[in-house]
Amino acid sequence: MALSKEVVKKVAISYAYVAIWISLSFAVIVFNKYILDPKLYAWPFPISLTMIHMAFCSSLAYLLVRVFQVVEPVTTMTGEFYLKNVVPIGALYALSLWFSNSAYIYLSVSFIQMLKALMPVAVYSIGISLKKETFRSNTMANMISITLGVAIAAYGEAKFDPFGVFLQLGAVAFEATRLVLIQILLTSAGIKLNPITSLYYVAPCCFVFLTLPWAVMEMPRLIQTSTFHFDFLVFGTNSLCAFALNLAVFLLVGKTSALTMNVAGVVKDWLLIAFSWSVIKDTVTPANLFGYGIAFLGVAYYNHAKLQAMKAAEEAKTAKAGEAGDEEAGKLLEEKDMKDGDEYQKKSEEKN
């Protein structure tokens, strides 16, 4: 049966959003690696780079929310709520970005992508510790298989750097904690932030948190680097890519689904590993690929299980709504029968 033009158009648009997101995510990762790597652009200042991103994204988010009114701000966001609920998330986001950008100085792009496969393990473990997830033996077995796969990939890494691994694992831990806290502090309060409003509220907070470590660790070195001149083309393009990536997330999730983004993320990771090996000439060993293959299967199963759980919850919700509708309809019919009976009895009495 031939597909209608409307269906073909929707599929084409969905694939376009996926391609845009993969391209921008790919570009941001490779761009950051290019800037920070001592062998490439040789500007090893990850906190400074993160602060440039946050300043740029804060400014554009403000314009989109307040000036052009592309999206609405959260009307229930009070100062007290911001301090108690948003500031901790901003602090974790700042630490996650700082550590993940720092890792590019020490590790290859391919190995960083392999270590990022531990994200579901971190989210699940922290979710259990904060009582947002229920312990299940089969899920934990899957988490162990992902960890084992990443451990094999790490064992086979040709340029293993312990400090770089510490930074990337720290970034994963901070990001996982941030994701769980978003559920606890924001979602439970009925507040949902899209990527633009997230930047509007969180990016300024991130910038403020990074000023102290920047002043202590990088500002003195930047002052000593008298030969450095701020390259507006390089850093402007890099920041624009970072902001465009957030817009792409907004479009991808809004027009398709979070699952589509997860699948696209897997494709992107394999593309980055191939790019790191073929273009950047990073060493990718058979042990790397074997270990990451195990981790990849574990992550794929985890995403599948999550999708099935979401479908089951949606079906249960629909069934419950149907039962409630049937019950309400039954009550209305019962009330109608009673009303009809009363009217019949009244007419009978009037005749007598």
Coordinates of N, CA and C in Angstrom, one line a residue, residues 69-275:
Q69 N 9.7 36.3 23.0 CA 8.6 35.5 23.6 C 8.3 34.3 22.7
V70 N 9.4 33.6 22.3 CA 9.2 32.3 21.6 C 8.6 31.2 22.5
V71 N 9.1 31.2 23.8 CA 8.5 30.3 24.8 C 8.1 31.1 26.0
E72 N 7.2 30.6 26.8 CA 6.7 31.3 28.0 C 7.6 31.0 29.2
P73 N 7.9 31.9 30.0 CA 8.6 31.6 31.3 C 7.7 30.9 32.2
V74 N 8.3 30.2 33.3 CA 7.5 29.5 34.2 C 6.8 30.5 35.2
T75 N 5.5 30.6 35.2 CA 4.8 31.6 36.0 C 4.9 31.4 37.5
T76 N 5.1 30.1 37.9 CA 5.2 29.8 39.3 C 6.6 29.8 39.9
M77 N 7.5 30.3 39.1 CA 8.9 30.3 39.6 C 9.2 31.5 40.5
T78 N 9.1 31.3 41.8 CA 9.4 32.4 42.8 C 10.9 32.4 43.2
G79 N 11.3 33.4 43.8 CA 12.7 33.5 44.2 C 13.1 32.4 45.2
E80 N 12.2 32.1 46.1 CA 12.5 31.0 47.1 C 12.6 29.7 46.4
F81 N 11.6 29.4 45.5 CA 11.6 28.2 44.8 C 12.9 28.0 43.9
Y82 N 13.3 29.1 43.3 CA 14.5 29.1 42.5 C 15.8 28.8 43.3
L83 N 15.9 29.4 44.5 CA 17.0 29.1 45.4 C 17.1 27.7 45.9
K84 N 15.9 27.2 46.2 CA 15.8 25.8 46.8 C 15.9 24.7 45.8
N85 N 15.3 24.9 44.6 CA 15.1 23.9 43.6 C 16.0 24.0 42.4
V86 N 16.2 25.2 41.9 CA 16.9 25.4 40.6 C 18.4 25.5 40.9
V87 N 18.8 26.2 41.9 CA 20.2 26.5 42.2 C 21.0 25.2 42.4
P88 N 20.5 24.2 43.2 CA 21.3 22.9 43.3 C 21.5 22.2 41.9
I89 N 20.4 22.3 41.0 CA 20.6 21.7 39.7 C 21.6 22.5 38.9
G90 N 21.6 23.8 39.0 CA 22.6 24.6 38.3 C 24.0 24.3 38.8
A91 N 24.2 24.1 40.1 CA 25.5 23.7 40.6 C 26.0 22.4 40.0
L92 N 25.1 21.4 40.0 CA 25.5 20.1 39.4 C 25.8 20.2 37.9
Y93 N 25.0 21.0 37.2 CA 25.2 21.2 35.8 C 26.6 21.8 35.5
A94 N 26.9 22.8 36.3 CA 28.2 23.5 36.2 C 29.4 22.5 36.4
L95 N 29.3 21.6 37.4 CA 30.3 20.7 37.7 C 30.4 19.6 36.6
S96 N 29.2 19.2 36.1 CA 29.2 18.2 35.0 C 29.9 18.7 33.7
L97 N 29.5 20.0 33.4 CA 30.2 20.6 32.2 C 31.6 20.8 32.4
W98 N 32.0 21.3 33.5 CA 33.4 21.6 33.8 C 34.3 20.3 33.7
F99 N 33.8 19.2 34.3 CA 34.5 17.9 34.3 C 34.5 17.3 33.0
S100 N 33.4 17.3 32.3 CA 33.3 16.7 31.0 C 34.2 17.4 29.9
N101 N 34.2 18.7 30.0 CA 35.1 19.5 29.1 C 36.6 19.3 29.4
S102 N 36.9 19.2 30.7 CA 38.2 18.9 31.1 C 38.8 17.6 30.6
A103 N 37.9 16.6 30.5 CA 38.3 15.3 30.1 C 38.8 15.2 28.7
Y104 N 38.4 16.2 27.8 CA 38.9 16.2 26.4 C 40.4 16.5 26.4
I105 N 40.9 17.1 27.4 CA 42.4 17.4 27.4 C 43.2 16.1 27.5
Y106 N 42.6 15.1 28.2 CA 43.3 13.9 28.6 C 42.9 12.6 27.8
L107 N 41.7 12.6 27.3 CA 41.2 11.4 26.7 C 40.8 11.6 25.3
S108 N 40.7 10.5 24.5 CA 40.3 10.5 23.2 C 38.7 10.7 23.1
V109 N 38.3 11.2 22.0 CA 36.8 11.3 21.8 C 36.1 10.0 21.9
S110 N 36.7 9.0 21.3 CA 36.1 7.6 21.2 C 36.0 7.0 22.6
F111 N 37.0 7.2 23.4 CA 37.0 6.6 24.8 C 36.0 7.3 25.7
I112 N 35.9 8.6 25.5 CA 34.9 9.4 26.3 C 33.5 8.9 26.0
Q113 N 33.2 8.7 24.7 CA 31.9 8.2 24.4 C 31.6 6.8 25.0
M114 N 32.7 6.0 25.1 CA 32.5 4.7 25.7 C 32.2 4.8 27.2
L115 N 32.9 5.7 27.9 CA 32.7 6.0 29.3 C 31.3 6.5 29.6
K116 N 30.8 7.3 28.6 CA 29.4 7.9 28.8 C 28.3 6.8 28.8
A117 N 28.6 5.6 28.3 CA 27.7 4.5 28.4 C 27.3 4.1 29.8
L118 N 28.1 4.6 30.8 CA 27.8 4.3 32.2 C 26.6 5.2 32.7
M119 N 26.1 6.2 31.9 CA 25.1 7.1 32.4 C 23.8 6.4 33.0
P120 N 23.3 5.3 32.3 CA 22.1 4.6 32.8 C 22.4 4.0 34.2
V121 N 23.7 3.5 34.3 CA 24.1 2.8 35.6 C 24.1 3.9 36.7
A122 N 24.6 5.1 36.4 CA 24.7 6.1 37.4 C 23.3 6.6 37.8
V123 N 22.5 6.8 36.8 CA 21.1 7.3 37.0 C 20.3 6.3 37.9
Y124 N 20.4 5.1 37.5 CA 19.7 4.0 38.2 C 20.2 3.9 39.7
S125 N 21.5 3.9 39.9 CA 22.1 3.7 41.2 C 21.7 4.9 42.1
I126 N 21.8 6.1 41.6 CA 21.5 7.3 42.4 C 20.0 7.4 42.6
G127 N 19.2 6.9 41.6 CA 17.7 6.9 41.8 C 17.3 6.0 42.9
I128 N 18.0 4.8 43.0 CA 17.7 3.9 44.1 C 18.1 4.5 45.5
S129 N 19.3 5.2 45.5 CA 19.8 5.8 46.8 C 18.9 6.9 47.3
L130 N 18.3 7.6 46.3 CA 17.4 8.7 46.7 C 15.9 8.3 46.6
K131 N 15.7 7.0 46.5 CA 14.3 6.4 46.5 C 13.4 6.9 45.4
K132 N 14.0 7.1 44.3 CA 13.2 7.5 43.1 C 13.1 6.3 42.1
E133 N 13.9 5.3 42.3 CA 13.9 4.0 41.6 C 13.7 2.8 42.5
T134 N 13.0 1.8 42.0 CA 12.8 0.6 42.8 C 13.9 -0.4 42.4
F135 N 14.5 -1.1 43.4 CA 15.5 -2.1 43.1 C 14.9 -3.3 42.4
R136 N 15.4 -3.7 41.3 CA 15.0 -4.9 40.6 C 16.2 -5.7 40.2
S137 N 16.3 -7.0 40.5 CA 17.5 -7.8 40.3 C 17.8 -7.8 38.8
N138 N 16.8 -7.9 37.9 CA 17.1 -8.0 36.5 C 17.7 -6.7 35.9
T139 N 17.2 -5.6 36.4 CA 17.7 -4.3 36.0 C 19.2 -4.1 36.5
M140 N 19.4 -4.5 37.8 CA 20.7 -4.4 38.3 C 21.7 -5.3 37.6
A141 N 21.3 -6.5 37.2 CA 22.1 -7.4 36.4 C 22.5 -6.7 35.0
N142 N 21.5 -6.0 34.4 CA 21.8 -5.3 33.2 C 22.8 -4.2 33.4
M143 N 22.7 -3.5 34.6 CA 23.6 -2.4 34.9 C 25.0 -3.0 35.1
I144 N 25.1 -4.1 35.7 CA 26.4 -4.8 35.9 C 27.1 -5.2 34.5
S145 N 26.2 -5.6 33.6 CA 26.7 -5.9 32.3 C 27.3 -4.7 31.5
I146 N 26.6 -3.6 31.7 CA 27.1 -2.3 31.1 C 28.4 -1.9 31.7
T147 N 28.5 -2.0 33.0 CA 29.7 -1.7 33.8 C 30.9 -2.6 33.3
L148 N 30.6 -3.9 33.2 CA 31.6 -4.8 32.7 C 32.1 -4.5 31.3
G149 N 31.2 -4.1 30.4 CA 31.5 -3.8 29.1 C 32.4 -2.5 29.1
V150 N 32.1 -1.5 29.9 CA 32.9 -0.3 29.9 C 34.3 -0.6 30.5
A151 N 34.3 -1.5 31.5 CA 35.6 -1.9 32.2 C 36.5 -2.6 31.1
I152 N 35.9 -3.4 30.3 CA 36.7 -4.1 29.2 C 37.2 -3.1 28.2
A153 N 36.4 -2.1 27.9 CA 36.8 -1.0 26.9 C 37.9 -0.2 27.6
A154 N 37.8 0.1 28.9 CA 38.9 0.8 29.6 C 40.2 0.0 29.6
Y155 N 40.1 -1.3 29.9 CA 41.2 -2.1 29.9 C 42.0 -2.1 28.6
G156 N 41.2 -2.1 27.5 CA 41.8 -2.1 26.2 C 42.2 -0.7 25.6
E157 N 42.0 0.3 26.4 CA 42.3 1.7 25.9 C 43.8 1.9 25.8
A158 N 44.2 2.3 24.6 CA 45.7 2.4 24.3 C 46.3 3.6 25.1
K159 N 45.5 4.7 25.2 CA 46.0 5.9 25.9 C 45.2 6.2 27.2
F160 N 45.3 5.2 28.1 CA 44.5 5.3 29.3 C 45.1 6.4 30.2
D161 N 44.4 7.3 30.7 CA 44.8 8.4 31.6 C 43.9 8.4 32.8
P162 N 44.5 8.0 34.0 CA 43.6 7.8 35.2 C 42.9 9.1 35.6
F163 N 43.6 10.3 35.5 CA 43.0 11.5 35.8 C 41.8 11.9 34.9
G164 N 42.1 11.6 33.6 CA 41.0 11.9 32.6 C 39.8 11.0 32.8
V165 N 40.0 9.7 33.2 CA 38.9 8.8 33.5 C 38.2 9.3 34.8
F166 N 38.9 9.8 35.8 CA 38.3 10.3 37.0 C 37.4 11.5 36.6
L167 N 37.9 12.4 35.7 CA 37.1 13.6 35.3 C 35.8 13.2 34.6
Q168 N 35.9 12.2 33.7 CA 34.7 11.8 32.9 C 33.7 11.1 33.8
L169 N 34.2 10.2 34.7 CA 33.3 9.5 35.6 C 32.7 10.5 36.6
G170 N 33.4 11.5 37.0 CA 32.8 12.5 37.8 C 31.7 13.3 37.1
A171 N 32.0 13.6 35.8 CA 31.0 14.3 35.0 C 29.7 13.5 34.9
V172 N 29.9 12.1 34.7 CA 28.7 11.2 34.6 C 27.9 11.2 35.9
A173 N 28.7 11.2 37.0 CA 28.0 11.1 38.3 C 27.2 12.4 38.6
F174 N 27.9 13.6 38.3 CA 27.2 14.9 38.5 C 26.0 15.0 37.6
E175 N 26.1 14.6 36.3 CA 25.0 14.7 35.4 C 23.8 13.8 35.8
A176 N 24.2 12.6 36.2 CA 23.1 11.6 36.7 C 22.4 12.1 37.9
T177 N 23.2 12.7 38.9 CA 22.5 13.3 40.0 C 21.6 14.5 39.7
R178 N 22.1 15.2 38.7 CA 21.2 16.4 38.2 C 19.9 15.9 37.6
L179 N 20.0 14.8 36.8 CA 18.8 14.3 36.2 C 17.8 13.7 37.2
V180 N 18.3 13.1 38.2 CA 17.4 12.6 39.3 C 16.8 13.7 40.1
L181 N 17.7 14.7 40.4 CA 17.2 15.9 41.2 C 16.1 16.7 40.4
I182 N 16.2 16.7 39.1 CA 15.2 17.4 38.2 C 13.8 16.7 38.5
Q183 N 13.8 15.4 38.6 CA 12.6 14.6 38.9 C 12.1 15.0 40.3
I184 N 13.0 15.1 41.3 CA 12.6 15.3 42.7 C 12.2 16.7 42.9
L185 N 13.0 17.7 42.4 CA 12.8 19.1 42.8 C 11.9 19.8 41.8
L186 N 11.8 19.4 40.5 CA 11.0 20.2 39.5 C 9.8 19.4 39.1
T187 N 10.0 18.2 38.5 CA 8.9 17.4 38.0 C 7.8 17.1 39.0
S188 N 8.3 16.8 40.2 CA 7.3 16.5 41.3 C 6.5 17.7 41.7
A189 N 7.1 18.9 41.5 CA 6.4 20.2 41.8 C 5.5 20.6 40.6
G190 N 5.5 19.8 39.5 CA 4.6 20.2 38.4 C 5.3 21.2 37.4
I191 N 6.6 21.3 37.6 CA 7.3 22.3 36.7 C 8.1 21.5 35.6
K192 N 7.9 21.8 34.4 CA 8.6 21.2 33.3 C 9.3 22.3 32.5
L193 N 10.7 22.1 32.4 CA 11.5 23.0 31.6 C 11.9 22.4 30.3
N194 N 11.7 23.2 29.2 CA 12.2 22.7 27.9 C 13.6 23.2 27.8
P195 N 14.4 22.8 26.8 CA 15.8 23.2 26.7 C 16.0 24.8 26.8
I196 N 15.1 25.5 26.2 CA 15.3 27.0 26.2 C 15.0 27.6 27.6
T197 N 13.9 27.2 28.3 CA 13.7 27.7 29.6 C 14.7 27.2 30.6
S198 N 15.2 25.9 30.3 CA 16.3 25.4 31.2 C 17.5 26.3 31.2
L199 N 17.9 26.7 29.9 CA 19.0 27.6 29.8 C 18.7 29.0 30.5
Y200 N 17.5 29.4 30.3 CA 17.1 30.7 30.8 C 17.3 30.8 32.3
Y201 N 16.9 29.7 33.0 CA 17.0 29.7 34.5 C 18.3 29.1 35.0
V202 N 18.9 28.1 34.3 CA 20.0 27.4 34.8 C 21.4 28.0 34.4
A203 N 21.5 28.5 33.1 CA 22.8 28.9 32.6 C 23.4 30.1 33.4
P204 N 22.6 31.1 33.8 CA 23.2 32.1 34.7 C 23.7 31.6 36.0
C205 N 23.0 30.7 36.6 CA 23.4 30.0 37.8 C 24.7 29.3 37.6
C206 N 24.8 28.6 36.5 CA 26.0 27.8 36.2 C 27.2 28.8 36.1
F207 N 27.0 29.9 35.4 CA 28.1 30.9 35.2 C 28.6 31.4 36.6
V208 N 27.7 31.7 37.5 CA 28.0 32.2 38.8 C 28.8 31.2 39.6
F209 N 28.4 29.9 39.5 CA 29.1 28.8 40.3 C 30.5 28.6 39.7
L210 N 30.7 28.8 38.4 CA 32.0 28.6 37.9 C 33.0 29.7 38.1
T211 N 32.6 30.9 38.5 CA 33.5 32.0 38.7 C 34.5 31.8 39.7
L212 N 34.2 31.1 40.8 CA 35.2 30.9 41.9 C 36.3 29.9 41.4
P213 N 36.0 28.7 40.9 CA 37.1 27.8 40.4 C 37.9 28.5 39.3
W214 N 37.2 29.3 38.4 CA 37.9 30.0 37.3 C 38.9 31.0 37.9
A215 N 38.5 31.8 38.9 CA 39.3 32.8 39.5 C 40.6 32.2 40.1
V216 N 40.4 31.0 40.7 CA 41.5 30.3 41.4 C 42.4 29.5 40.4
M217 N 41.8 28.8 39.5 CA 42.5 27.8 38.7 C 43.0 28.3 37.3
E218 N 42.1 29.2 36.7 CA 42.4 29.5 35.3 C 42.8 31.0 35.0
M219 N 42.2 31.9 35.8 CA 42.4 33.3 35.6 C 43.9 33.7 35.7
P220 N 44.7 33.2 36.7 CA 46.1 33.5 36.8 C 46.9 33.0 35.5
R221 N 46.5 31.8 35.0 CA 47.2 31.3 33.8 C 46.8 32.1 32.6
L222 N 45.6 32.5 32.5 CA 45.1 33.3 31.3 C 45.9 34.7 31.3
I223 N 46.0 35.3 32.5 CA 46.7 36.6 32.6 C 48.2 36.4 32.1
Q224 N 48.8 35.2 32.5 CA 50.2 35.0 32.1 C 50.3 34.7 30.6
T225 N 49.2 34.2 30.0 CA 49.3 33.9 28.6 C 49.0 35.2 27.8
S226 N 50.0 36.0 27.7 CA 49.9 37.3 27.1 C 49.7 37.3 25.6
T227 N 50.1 36.1 25.0 CA 50.0 36.0 23.5 C 48.6 35.7 23.1
F228 N 47.7 35.3 24.0 CA 46.4 34.9 23.6 C 45.5 36.1 23.3
H229 N 44.8 36.0 22.2 CA 43.8 37.0 21.8 C 42.5 36.3 21.5
F230 N 41.4 36.8 22.1 CA 40.1 36.1 22.0 C 39.7 36.1 20.5
D231 N 39.5 34.9 20.0 CA 39.1 34.7 18.6 C 37.6 34.6 18.6
F232 N 37.0 35.7 18.2 CA 35.5 35.7 18.2 C 34.9 34.7 17.2
L233 N 35.6 34.4 16.1 CA 35.1 33.5 15.1 C 35.0 32.1 15.7
V234 N 36.1 31.6 16.3 CA 36.2 30.3 16.9 C 35.2 30.1 18.1
F235 N 35.3 31.0 19.1 CA 34.5 30.9 20.3 C 33.1 31.3 20.0
G236 N 32.8 32.2 19.1 CA 31.5 32.6 18.7 C 30.7 31.4 18.0
T237 N 31.4 30.8 17.1 CA 30.9 29.7 16.4 C 30.6 28.5 17.3
N238 N 31.6 28.2 18.2 CA 31.5 27.1 19.1 C 30.3 27.4 20.1
S239 N 30.1 28.6 20.6 CA 29.0 28.9 21.5 C 27.7 28.8 20.7
L240 N 27.7 29.2 19.5 CA 26.4 29.2 18.7 C 26.0 27.7 18.4
C241 N 27.0 26.9 18.2 CA 26.7 25.4 18.0 C 26.2 24.8 19.3
A242 N 26.7 25.2 20.5 CA 26.2 24.7 21.7 C 24.8 25.1 22.0
F243 N 24.5 26.4 21.6 CA 23.1 26.9 21.8 C 22.1 26.2 20.8
A244 N 22.6 26.1 19.6 CA 21.8 25.4 18.5 C 21.5 24.0 18.9
L245 N 22.4 23.3 19.6 CA 22.2 21.9 20.0 C 21.0 21.9 21.0
N246 N 20.9 22.8 21.9 CA 19.8 22.9 22.8 C 18.5 23.1 22.1
L247 N 18.5 23.9 21.1 CA 17.3 24.1 20.3 C 16.9 22.9 19.5
A248 N 17.9 22.1 19.0 CA 17.7 20.9 18.3 C 17.1 19.8 19.2
V249 N 17.5 19.8 20.5 CA 16.9 18.9 21.5 C 15.4 19.3 21.7
F250 N 15.2 20.5 21.8 CA 13.8 21.0 21.9 C 12.9 20.6 20.8
L251 N 13.4 20.7 19.5 CA 12.7 20.3 18.3 C 12.5 18.8 18.2
L252 N 13.6 18.1 18.5 CA 13.6 16.6 18.3 C 12.7 16.0 19.3
V253 N 12.7 16.3 20.6 CA 11.8 15.7 21.5 C 10.4 16.2 21.3
G254 N 10.2 17.5 21.0 CA 8.9 18.0 20.7 C 8.2 17.4 19.5
K255 N 8.9 17.2 18.5 CA 8.4 16.7 17.2 C 8.4 15.2 17.1
T256 N 9.3 14.5 17.8 CA 9.3 13.0 17.7 C 9.1 12.5 19.1
S257 N 10.1 12.0 19.8 CA 10.0 11.5 21.2 C 11.3 11.4 21.8
A258 N 11.3 11.2 23.2 CA 12.6 11.1 23.9 C 13.3 9.8 23.5
L259 N 12.5 8.7 23.1 CA 13.1 7.5 22.7 C 13.9 7.7 21.4
T260 N 13.3 8.4 20.5 CA 14.0 8.7 19.2 C 15.3 9.4 19.5
M261 N 15.4 10.3 20.4 CA 16.6 10.9 20.8 C 17.6 9.9 21.4
N262 N 17.1 9.0 22.2 CA 18.0 7.9 22.7 C 18.6 7.1 21.6
V263 N 17.8 6.7 20.6 CA 18.3 5.9 19.5 C 19.2 6.7 18.6
A264 N 18.9 8.0 18.4 CA 19.8 8.9 17.7 C 21.1 9.0 18.4
G265 N 21.1 9.1 19.7 CA 22.3 9.2 20.5 C 23.2 8.0 20.3
V266 N 22.7 6.8 20.2 CA 23.5 5.6 20.0 C 24.2 5.7 18.6
V267 N 23.4 6.1 17.6 CA 24.0 6.3 16.3 C 25.1 7.3 16.3
K268 N 24.9 8.4 17.0 CA 25.9 9.5 17.1 C 27.2 9.0 17.8
D269 N 27.0 8.1 18.8 CA 28.2 7.6 19.5 C 29.1 6.8 18.6
W270 N 28.4 5.9 17.8 CA 29.2 5.1 16.9 C 29.8 5.9 15.8
L271 N 29.1 6.9 15.4 CA 29.7 7.8 14.4 C 31.0 8.6 14.9
L272 N 30.9 9.0 16.2 CA 32.0 9.7 16.8 C 33.2 8.8 17.0
I273 N 32.9 7.5 17.4 CA 34.0 6.5 17.5 C 34.7 6.3 16.2
A274 N 33.9 6.2 15.1 CA 34.4 6.0 13.7 C 35.2 7.2 13.3
F275 N 34.7 8.4 13.6 CA 35.4 9.7 13.3 C 36.7 9.8 14.0

